[in-house]
């Protein structure tokens, strides 16, 4: 049967605007580019809005090593509408509202079928600057120059191409700016609280770093009815913000005097927190979080990525006494099955997403979003592709 909704550009390259990063740490440049049509198992998406995550900034700043690849189109937290699909794509069709996500979920491999974790054997854990199946790019500058991908999403463009394993269809009932948050940061924090730590009612929680991910951990802990949710941050303004997400106590390391943060947490929790979350990406904070756990069963969950510092060093004595440490990507959530559940919780007025959005800008002003995040003024800045 003929598809009357088929895009007029289906099967053809599309010209559109993109914010291109040409050199590390330099402002993005709005340019006209070409976006190739989707190949087999691929989806071309018209981005409606996107947002800036700390991971974008981390890689944008990176000027050396194998991951410093430019020119590049960053962005991996977004929502859009399916414009066209390649062969073998059956789970979405043109016009569907979708979230592109950096974590693959093929649903067929052993890991995807396992109730444990959220790995995907079919795609592995390799981070590169290309499409995952054929290792080529779908973006070109108007002079034919290859523009590289980022985390298999690249949402700082009006159109992008994503493998179907990285696409999640969602309900059109949720406001698109709120849904956008679920494609990375908020899901990571809530998933860490629910899936990785599996916080139980009455437990105590300490969160190192009250950015968007840390506050999402707090929201997850609140919904699990934790008795104490301790926020640790150098910014004193984060306590008032954190209260909206369930934070009950606040520690500013700069005002602890001669005490360590772990000593403060042990006093508040009578011996140590049941669950500690490191959301910054510093080995020293990971160690402090581990020391803040109670003996006999405390768990530390690492969500921050240490890029350049020393390796994590732990005293095995405390491991033998029952403390544990683990990490996760995307909070252990399996995107295709778990994100729709978060959407429903928001629609049921259980999940606070509104509080994460602190700023909004037009696509032409995308560099303002970088400034706001670097200055510590925003949690999430929504970047609208159309005014």
PDB file of C-alpha atoms in Angstrom, residues 1-248:
ATOM      1  CA  UNK A   1       0.000   0.000   0.000  1.00  0.00           C
ATOM      2  CA  UNK A   2       1.394   3.414  -0.902  1.00  0.00           C
ATOM      3  CA  UNK A   3       2.545   5.578   2.004  1.00  0.00           C
ATOM      4  CA  UNK A   4       0.910   8.976   1.406  1.00  0.00           C
ATOM      5  CA  UNK A   5       2.825  10.474   4.377  1.00  0.00           C
ATOM      6  CA  UNK A   6       6.188   9.748   2.804  1.00  0.00           C
ATOM      7  CA  UNK A   7       8.602  12.678   2.997  1.00  0.00           C
ATOM      8  CA  UNK A   8       9.292  14.407  -0.316  1.00  0.00           C
ATOM      9  CA  UNK A   9      12.988  14.288   0.602  1.00  0.00           C
ATOM     10  CA  UNK A  10      13.010  10.572   1.395  1.00  0.00           C
ATOM     11  CA  UNK A  11      15.923   8.871  -0.315  1.00  0.00           C
ATOM     12  CA  UNK A  12      17.614  12.213  -1.028  1.00  0.00           C
ATOM     13  CA  UNK A  13      20.138  14.372   0.779  1.00  0.00           C
ATOM     14  CA  UNK A  14      18.711  17.281   2.779  1.00  0.00           C
ATOM     15  CA  UNK A  15      20.288  20.701   3.129  1.00  0.00           C
ATOM     16  CA  UNK A  16      19.846  22.234   6.562  1.00  0.00           C
ATOM     17  CA  UNK A  17      21.519  24.279   9.282  1.00  0.00           C
ATOM     18  CA  UNK A  18      23.877  22.738  11.829  1.00  0.00           C
ATOM     19  CA  UNK A  19      26.039  24.058  14.653  1.00  0.00           C
ATOM     20  CA  UNK A  20      29.468  22.736  13.708  1.00  0.00           C
ATOM     21  CA  UNK A  21      32.388  22.464  16.127  1.00  0.00           C
ATOM     22  CA  UNK A  22      35.523  23.028  14.055  1.00  0.00           C
ATOM     23  CA  UNK A  23      38.118  23.377  16.798  1.00  0.00           C
ATOM     24  CA  UNK A  24      38.147  22.298  20.446  1.00  0.00           C
ATOM     25  CA  UNK A  25      36.859  24.882  22.874  1.00  0.00           C
ATOM     26  CA  UNK A  26      35.887  27.379  20.176  1.00  0.00           C
ATOM     27  CA  UNK A  27      32.314  28.643  19.631  1.00  0.00           C
ATOM     28  CA  UNK A  28      30.148  26.513  17.357  1.00  0.00           C
ATOM     29  CA  UNK A  29      29.519  27.852  13.860  1.00  0.00           C
ATOM     30  CA  UNK A  30      26.045  27.770  12.285  1.00  0.00           C
ATOM     31  CA  UNK A  31      26.574  26.406   8.762  1.00  0.00           C
ATOM     32  CA  UNK A  32      24.581  24.925   5.939  1.00  0.00           C
ATOM     33  CA  UNK A  33      25.305  21.216   5.602  1.00  0.00           C
ATOM     34  CA  UNK A  34      24.043  18.160   3.726  1.00  0.00           C
ATOM     35  CA  UNK A  35      22.505  15.232   5.581  1.00  0.00           C
ATOM     36  CA  UNK A  36      22.481  11.974   3.632  1.00  0.00           C
ATOM     37  CA  UNK A  37      19.378   9.781   3.489  1.00  0.00           C
ATOM     38  CA  UNK A  38      19.226   6.905   5.970  1.00  0.00           C
ATOM     39  CA  UNK A  39      20.799   3.601   4.956  1.00  0.00           C
ATOM     40  CA  UNK A  40      19.542   0.179   6.056  1.00  0.00           C
ATOM     41  CA  UNK A  41      18.477   0.098   9.742  1.00  0.00           C
ATOM     42  CA  UNK A  42      18.774   3.876   9.977  1.00  0.00           C
ATOM     43  CA  UNK A  43      16.341   6.711  10.736  1.00  0.00           C
ATOM     44  CA  UNK A  44      16.552  10.336   9.654  1.00  0.00           C
ATOM     45  CA  UNK A  45      15.094  12.638  12.293  1.00  0.00           C
ATOM     46  CA  UNK A  46      13.949  16.254  12.176  1.00  0.00           C
ATOM     47  CA  UNK A  47      15.136  17.649  15.503  1.00  0.00           C
ATOM     48  CA  UNK A  48      12.519  19.723  17.352  1.00  0.00           C
ATOM     49  CA  UNK A  49      14.631  20.736  20.314  1.00  0.00           C
ATOM     50  CA  UNK A  50      17.847  19.662  21.962  1.00  0.00           C
ATOM     51  CA  UNK A  51      19.756  20.469  25.147  1.00  0.00           C
ATOM     52  CA  UNK A  52      23.338  20.728  26.299  1.00  0.00           C
ATOM     53  CA  UNK A  53      24.882  18.073  28.540  1.00  0.00           C
ATOM     54  CA  UNK A  54      28.216  18.186  30.381  1.00  0.00           C
ATOM     55  CA  UNK A  55      29.434  15.337  28.165  1.00  0.00           C
ATOM     56  CA  UNK A  56      29.083  17.609  25.124  1.00  0.00           C
ATOM     57  CA  UNK A  57      31.237  20.222  26.855  1.00  0.00           C
ATOM     58  CA  UNK A  58      33.815  17.654  27.986  1.00  0.00           C
ATOM     59  CA  UNK A  59      34.410  16.355  24.465  1.00  0.00           C
ATOM     60  CA  UNK A  60      34.151  19.852  22.948  1.00  0.00           C
ATOM     61  CA  UNK A  61      37.031  20.960  25.183  1.00  0.00           C
ATOM     62  CA  UNK A  62      39.134  17.863  24.491  1.00  0.00           C
ATOM     63  CA  UNK A  63      42.072  18.837  22.286  1.00  0.00           C
ATOM     64  CA  UNK A  64      44.184  15.679  22.282  1.00  0.00           C
ATOM     65  CA  UNK A  65      43.896  11.911  22.076  1.00  0.00           C
ATOM     66  CA  UNK A  66      41.822   9.582  19.891  1.00  0.00           C
ATOM     67  CA  UNK A  67      38.500  11.159  20.941  1.00  0.00           C
ATOM     68  CA  UNK A  68      39.507  14.689  19.846  1.00  0.00           C
ATOM     69  CA  UNK A  69      37.893  14.498  16.396  1.00  0.00           C
ATOM     70  CA  UNK A  70      36.924  17.626  14.485  1.00  0.00           C
ATOM     71  CA  UNK A  71      34.991  19.040  12.666  1.00  0.00           C
ATOM     72  CA  UNK A  72      32.093  17.531  14.515  1.00  0.00           C
ATOM     73  CA  UNK A  73      28.402  17.960  15.271  1.00  0.00           C
ATOM     74  CA  UNK A  74      27.824  17.592  18.996  1.00  0.00           C
ATOM     75  CA  UNK A  75      24.576  17.088  20.899  1.00  0.00           C
ATOM     76  CA  UNK A  76      23.042  13.871  22.214  1.00  0.00           C
ATOM     77  CA  UNK A  77      20.015  14.959  24.264  1.00  0.00           C
ATOM     78  CA  UNK A  78      17.125  15.710  21.940  1.00  0.00           C
ATOM     79  CA  UNK A  79      13.679  14.928  20.624  1.00  0.00           C
ATOM     80  CA  UNK A  80      12.453  14.885  17.058  1.00  0.00           C
ATOM     81  CA  UNK A  81      10.108  13.515  14.434  1.00  0.00           C
ATOM     82  CA  UNK A  82      10.964  10.703  12.048  1.00  0.00           C
ATOM     83  CA  UNK A  83      11.434  12.231   8.585  1.00  0.00           C
ATOM     84  CA  UNK A  84      12.327   9.038   6.704  1.00  0.00           C
ATOM     85  CA  UNK A  85      13.556   5.510   7.343  1.00  0.00           C
ATOM     86  CA  UNK A  86      15.897   3.052   5.675  1.00  0.00           C
ATOM     87  CA  UNK A  87      15.229  -0.565   4.814  1.00  0.00           C
ATOM     88  CA  UNK A  88      14.559  -3.064   7.638  1.00  0.00           C
ATOM     89  CA  UNK A  89      13.279  -0.366  10.011  1.00  0.00           C
ATOM     90  CA  UNK A  90       9.943  -1.561  11.381  1.00  0.00           C
ATOM     91  CA  UNK A  91       9.526  -0.173  14.903  1.00  0.00           C
ATOM     92  CA  UNK A  92       9.097   3.475  13.832  1.00  0.00           C
ATOM     93  CA  UNK A  93       7.613   5.194  10.810  1.00  0.00           C
ATOM     94  CA  UNK A  94       7.549   8.677   9.347  1.00  0.00           C
ATOM     95  CA  UNK A  95       5.873  11.162  11.669  1.00  0.00           C
ATOM     96  CA  UNK A  96       6.583   9.287  14.902  1.00  0.00           C
ATOM     97  CA  UNK A  97       7.831  11.274  17.889  1.00  0.00           C
ATOM     98  CA  UNK A  98      11.177   9.806  18.958  1.00  0.00           C
ATOM     99  CA  UNK A  99      14.137  10.275  21.276  1.00  0.00           C
ATOM    100  CA  UNK A 100      17.588   9.550  19.871  1.00  0.00           C
ATOM    101  CA  UNK A 101      19.762   8.051  22.647  1.00  0.00           C
ATOM    102  CA  UNK A 102      23.484   7.358  22.886  1.00  0.00           C
ATOM    103  CA  UNK A 103      23.000   3.927  24.486  1.00  0.00           C
ATOM    104  CA  UNK A 104      22.162   1.191  21.933  1.00  0.00           C
ATOM    105  CA  UNK A 105      19.339  -1.263  22.564  1.00  0.00           C
ATOM    106  CA  UNK A 106      18.967  -3.859  19.803  1.00  0.00           C
ATOM    107  CA  UNK A 107      16.588  -6.014  21.901  1.00  0.00           C
ATOM    108  CA  UNK A 108      17.968  -9.187  20.335  1.00  0.00           C
ATOM    109  CA  UNK A 109      21.396  -9.846  21.887  1.00  0.00           C
ATOM    110  CA  UNK A 110      22.069 -11.660  25.158  1.00  0.00           C
ATOM    111  CA  UNK A 111      22.716  -8.426  27.059  1.00  0.00           C
ATOM    112  CA  UNK A 112      19.554  -6.722  25.798  1.00  0.00           C
ATOM    113  CA  UNK A 113      17.475  -9.746  26.795  1.00  0.00           C
ATOM    114  CA  UNK A 114      19.110 -10.005  30.218  1.00  0.00           C
ATOM    115  CA  UNK A 115      17.388  -8.287  33.164  1.00  0.00           C
ATOM    116  CA  UNK A 116      20.836  -7.184  34.367  1.00  0.00           C
ATOM    117  CA  UNK A 117      22.521  -4.068  33.079  1.00  0.00           C
ATOM    118  CA  UNK A 118      21.955  -2.236  29.822  1.00  0.00           C
ATOM    119  CA  UNK A 119      24.818  -3.290  27.607  1.00  0.00           C
ATOM    120  CA  UNK A 120      24.293  -4.336  24.000  1.00  0.00           C
ATOM    121  CA  UNK A 121      26.598  -7.008  22.616  1.00  0.00           C
ATOM    122  CA  UNK A 122      25.539  -6.259  19.066  1.00  0.00           C
ATOM    123  CA  UNK A 123      27.028  -2.756  19.236  1.00  0.00           C
ATOM    124  CA  UNK A 124      29.470  -2.946  22.139  1.00  0.00           C
ATOM    125  CA  UNK A 125      30.811   0.009  24.092  1.00  0.00           C
ATOM    126  CA  UNK A 126      32.992   1.645  21.458  1.00  0.00           C
ATOM    127  CA  UNK A 127      32.669   5.439  21.231  1.00  0.00           C
ATOM    128  CA  UNK A 128      33.557   6.690  17.769  1.00  0.00           C
ATOM    129  CA  UNK A 129      32.666   9.504  15.404  1.00  0.00           C
ATOM    130  CA  UNK A 130      30.750   7.480  12.818  1.00  0.00           C
ATOM    131  CA  UNK A 131      27.569   5.505  12.274  1.00  0.00           C
ATOM    132  CA  UNK A 132      27.818   2.244  14.238  1.00  0.00           C
ATOM    133  CA  UNK A 133      27.290  -0.309  11.446  1.00  0.00           C
ATOM    134  CA  UNK A 134      29.344   0.861   8.467  1.00  0.00           C
ATOM    135  CA  UNK A 135      31.686   3.338  10.212  1.00  0.00           C
ATOM    136  CA  UNK A 136      30.898   6.186   7.791  1.00  0.00           C
ATOM    137  CA  UNK A 137      29.348   9.630   8.292  1.00  0.00           C
ATOM    138  CA  UNK A 138      26.019  11.062   7.111  1.00  0.00           C
ATOM    139  CA  UNK A 139      27.023  14.727   7.350  1.00  0.00           C
ATOM    140  CA  UNK A 140      28.955  16.799   4.818  1.00  0.00           C
ATOM    141  CA  UNK A 141      29.858  20.456   4.560  1.00  0.00           C
ATOM    142  CA  UNK A 142      28.866  22.282   1.392  1.00  0.00           C
ATOM    143  CA  UNK A 143      32.399  21.749   0.070  1.00  0.00           C
ATOM    144  CA  UNK A 144      32.106  17.990   0.545  1.00  0.00           C
ATOM    145  CA  UNK A 145      34.045  17.950   3.825  1.00  0.00           C
ATOM    146  CA  UNK A 146      33.098  15.108   6.185  1.00  0.00           C
ATOM    147  CA  UNK A 147      31.519  16.248   9.462  1.00  0.00           C
ATOM    148  CA  UNK A 148      31.823  13.690  12.245  1.00  0.00           C
ATOM    149  CA  UNK A 149      29.139  12.290  14.521  1.00  0.00           C
ATOM    150  CA  UNK A 150      28.981  12.406  18.320  1.00  0.00           C
ATOM    151  CA  UNK A 151      27.754   9.569  20.540  1.00  0.00           C
ATOM    152  CA  UNK A 152      25.702   8.183  17.634  1.00  0.00           C
ATOM    153  CA  UNK A 153      23.194  11.065  17.909  1.00  0.00           C
ATOM    154  CA  UNK A 154      24.549  14.502  16.817  1.00  0.00           C
ATOM    155  CA  UNK A 155      21.522  16.644  17.619  1.00  0.00           C
ATOM    156  CA  UNK A 156      22.952  20.145  17.066  1.00  0.00           C
ATOM    157  CA  UNK A 157      21.537  20.083  13.567  1.00  0.00           C
ATOM    158  CA  UNK A 158      18.080  20.471  12.068  1.00  0.00           C
ATOM    159  CA  UNK A 159      18.256  16.891  10.737  1.00  0.00           C
ATOM    160  CA  UNK A 160      20.300  13.934  11.897  1.00  0.00           C
ATOM    161  CA  UNK A 161      20.621  10.246  11.031  1.00  0.00           C
ATOM    162  CA  UNK A 162      20.587   7.655  13.825  1.00  0.00           C
ATOM    163  CA  UNK A 163      20.718   3.866  13.851  1.00  0.00           C
ATOM    164  CA  UNK A 164      17.369   2.358  14.826  1.00  0.00           C
ATOM    165  CA  UNK A 165      19.053   0.715  17.842  1.00  0.00           C
ATOM    166  CA  UNK A 166      19.491   4.261  19.203  1.00  0.00           C
ATOM    167  CA  UNK A 167      15.889   5.393  18.636  1.00  0.00           C
ATOM    168  CA  UNK A 168      13.019   5.266  21.149  1.00  0.00           C
ATOM    169  CA  UNK A 169       9.425   5.939  20.133  1.00  0.00           C
ATOM    170  CA  UNK A 170       7.472   7.853  22.787  1.00  0.00           C
ATOM    171  CA  UNK A 171       3.957   9.138  23.428  1.00  0.00           C
ATOM    172  CA  UNK A 172       3.044  12.431  21.798  1.00  0.00           C
ATOM    173  CA  UNK A 173       1.170  13.443  24.967  1.00  0.00           C
ATOM    174  CA  UNK A 174       4.307  14.616  26.778  1.00  0.00           C
ATOM    175  CA  UNK A 175       5.549  18.185  26.140  1.00  0.00           C
ATOM    176  CA  UNK A 176       8.551  17.918  23.856  1.00  0.00           C
ATOM    177  CA  UNK A 177      10.892  20.036  25.989  1.00  0.00           C
ATOM    178  CA  UNK A 178      10.280  17.772  28.981  1.00  0.00           C
ATOM    179  CA  UNK A 179      10.697  14.617  26.912  1.00  0.00           C
ATOM    180  CA  UNK A 180      14.009  15.903  25.575  1.00  0.00           C
ATOM    181  CA  UNK A 181      15.507  15.588  29.070  1.00  0.00           C
ATOM    182  CA  UNK A 182      14.904  11.847  29.122  1.00  0.00           C
ATOM    183  CA  UNK A 183      17.353  11.080  26.322  1.00  0.00           C
ATOM    184  CA  UNK A 184      20.370  11.371  28.639  1.00  0.00           C
ATOM    185  CA  UNK A 185      20.881  13.217  31.935  1.00  0.00           C
ATOM    186  CA  UNK A 186      17.626  12.759  33.811  1.00  0.00           C
ATOM    187  CA  UNK A 187      17.324   9.108  32.812  1.00  0.00           C
ATOM    188  CA  UNK A 188      20.920   8.527  33.909  1.00  0.00           C
ATOM    189  CA  UNK A 189      20.282   9.879  37.403  1.00  0.00           C
ATOM    190  CA  UNK A 190      16.910   8.276  37.996  1.00  0.00           C
ATOM    191  CA  UNK A 191      18.112   4.976  36.574  1.00  0.00           C
ATOM    192  CA  UNK A 192      21.131   5.010  38.873  1.00  0.00           C
ATOM    193  CA  UNK A 193      18.812   5.424  41.863  1.00  0.00           C
ATOM    194  CA  UNK A 194      16.314   2.808  40.768  1.00  0.00           C
ATOM    195  CA  UNK A 195      18.159   0.241  38.691  1.00  0.00           C
ATOM    196  CA  UNK A 196      21.766   0.383  39.841  1.00  0.00           C
ATOM    197  CA  UNK A 197      21.421   1.197  43.546  1.00  0.00           C
ATOM    198  CA  UNK A 198      17.826  -0.004  43.874  1.00  0.00           C
ATOM    199  CA  UNK A 199      17.217   2.419  46.741  1.00  0.00           C
ATOM    200  CA  UNK A 200      14.686   1.167  49.256  1.00  0.00           C
ATOM    201  CA  UNK A 201      12.302   3.133  51.470  1.00  0.00           C
ATOM    202  CA  UNK A 202      13.928   4.611  54.564  1.00  0.00           C
ATOM    203  CA  UNK A 203      17.496   4.402  53.289  1.00  0.00           C
ATOM    204  CA  UNK A 204      20.045   7.227  53.382  1.00  0.00           C
ATOM    205  CA  UNK A 205      21.599   8.724  50.251  1.00  0.00           C
ATOM    206  CA  UNK A 206      24.527  11.077  49.598  1.00  0.00           C
ATOM    207  CA  UNK A 207      25.010  12.739  46.219  1.00  0.00           C
ATOM    208  CA  UNK A 208      28.317  14.326  45.221  1.00  0.00           C
ATOM    209  CA  UNK A 209      27.538  17.027  42.667  1.00  0.00           C
ATOM    210  CA  UNK A 210      24.107  18.613  42.258  1.00  0.00           C
ATOM    211  CA  UNK A 211      24.099  19.204  38.546  1.00  0.00           C
ATOM    212  CA  UNK A 212      21.297  17.791  36.416  1.00  0.00           C
ATOM    213  CA  UNK A 213      22.389  14.172  36.902  1.00  0.00           C
ATOM    214  CA  UNK A 214      22.869  14.564  40.659  1.00  0.00           C
ATOM    215  CA  UNK A 215      19.466  16.200  41.027  1.00  0.00           C
ATOM    216  CA  UNK A 216      17.936  13.401  38.960  1.00  0.00           C
ATOM    217  CA  UNK A 217      19.452  10.933  41.438  1.00  0.00           C
ATOM    218  CA  UNK A 218      17.786  12.955  44.200  1.00  0.00           C
ATOM    219  CA  UNK A 219      14.469  12.811  42.363  1.00  0.00           C
ATOM    220  CA  UNK A 220      14.806   9.043  42.044  1.00  0.00           C
ATOM    221  CA  UNK A 221      15.654   8.745  45.741  1.00  0.00           C
ATOM    222  CA  UNK A 222      12.681  10.945  46.647  1.00  0.00           C
ATOM    223  CA  UNK A 223      10.332   8.749  44.678  1.00  0.00           C
ATOM    224  CA  UNK A 224      11.782   5.708  46.484  1.00  0.00           C
ATOM    225  CA  UNK A 225      11.061   7.440  49.826  1.00  0.00           C
ATOM    226  CA  UNK A 226      14.640   7.681  51.080  1.00  0.00           C
ATOM    227  CA  UNK A 227      14.744   9.081  54.628  1.00  0.00           C
ATOM    228  CA  UNK A 228      17.742  11.360  54.047  1.00  0.00           C
ATOM    229  CA  UNK A 229      19.049  12.749  50.765  1.00  0.00           C
ATOM    230  CA  UNK A 230      22.311  14.632  51.304  1.00  0.00           C
ATOM    231  CA  UNK A 231      23.584  16.925  48.582  1.00  0.00           C
ATOM    232  CA  UNK A 232      27.286  17.775  48.369  1.00  0.00           C
ATOM    233  CA  UNK A 233      28.223  20.788  46.242  1.00  0.00           C
ATOM    234  CA  UNK A 234      30.469  23.853  46.342  1.00  0.00           C
ATOM    235  CA  UNK A 235      27.638  26.091  45.128  1.00  0.00           C
ATOM    236  CA  UNK A 236      25.482  27.096  48.139  1.00  0.00           C
ATOM    237  CA  UNK A 237      22.574  27.972  45.840  1.00  0.00           C
ATOM    238  CA  UNK A 238      22.207  24.297  44.965  1.00  0.00           C
ATOM    239  CA  UNK A 239      20.582  23.525  48.332  1.00  0.00           C
ATOM    240  CA  UNK A 240      17.453  25.540  47.584  1.00  0.00           C
ATOM    241  CA  UNK A 241      17.332  24.049  44.106  1.00  0.00           C
ATOM    242  CA  UNK A 242      17.900  20.568  45.521  1.00  0.00           C
ATOM    243  CA  UNK A 243      14.974  20.858  47.924  1.00  0.00           C
ATOM    244  CA  UNK A 244      12.635  20.775  44.925  1.00  0.00           C
ATOM    245  CA  UNK A 245      13.990  17.302  44.148  1.00  0.00           C
ATOM    246  CA  UNK A 246      13.933  15.950  47.688  1.00  0.00           C
ATOM    247  CA  UNK A 247      17.352  16.982  49.069  1.00  0.00           C
ATOM    248  CA  UNK A 248      17.026  17.103  52.876  1.00  0.00           C
TER     249      UNK A 248
END
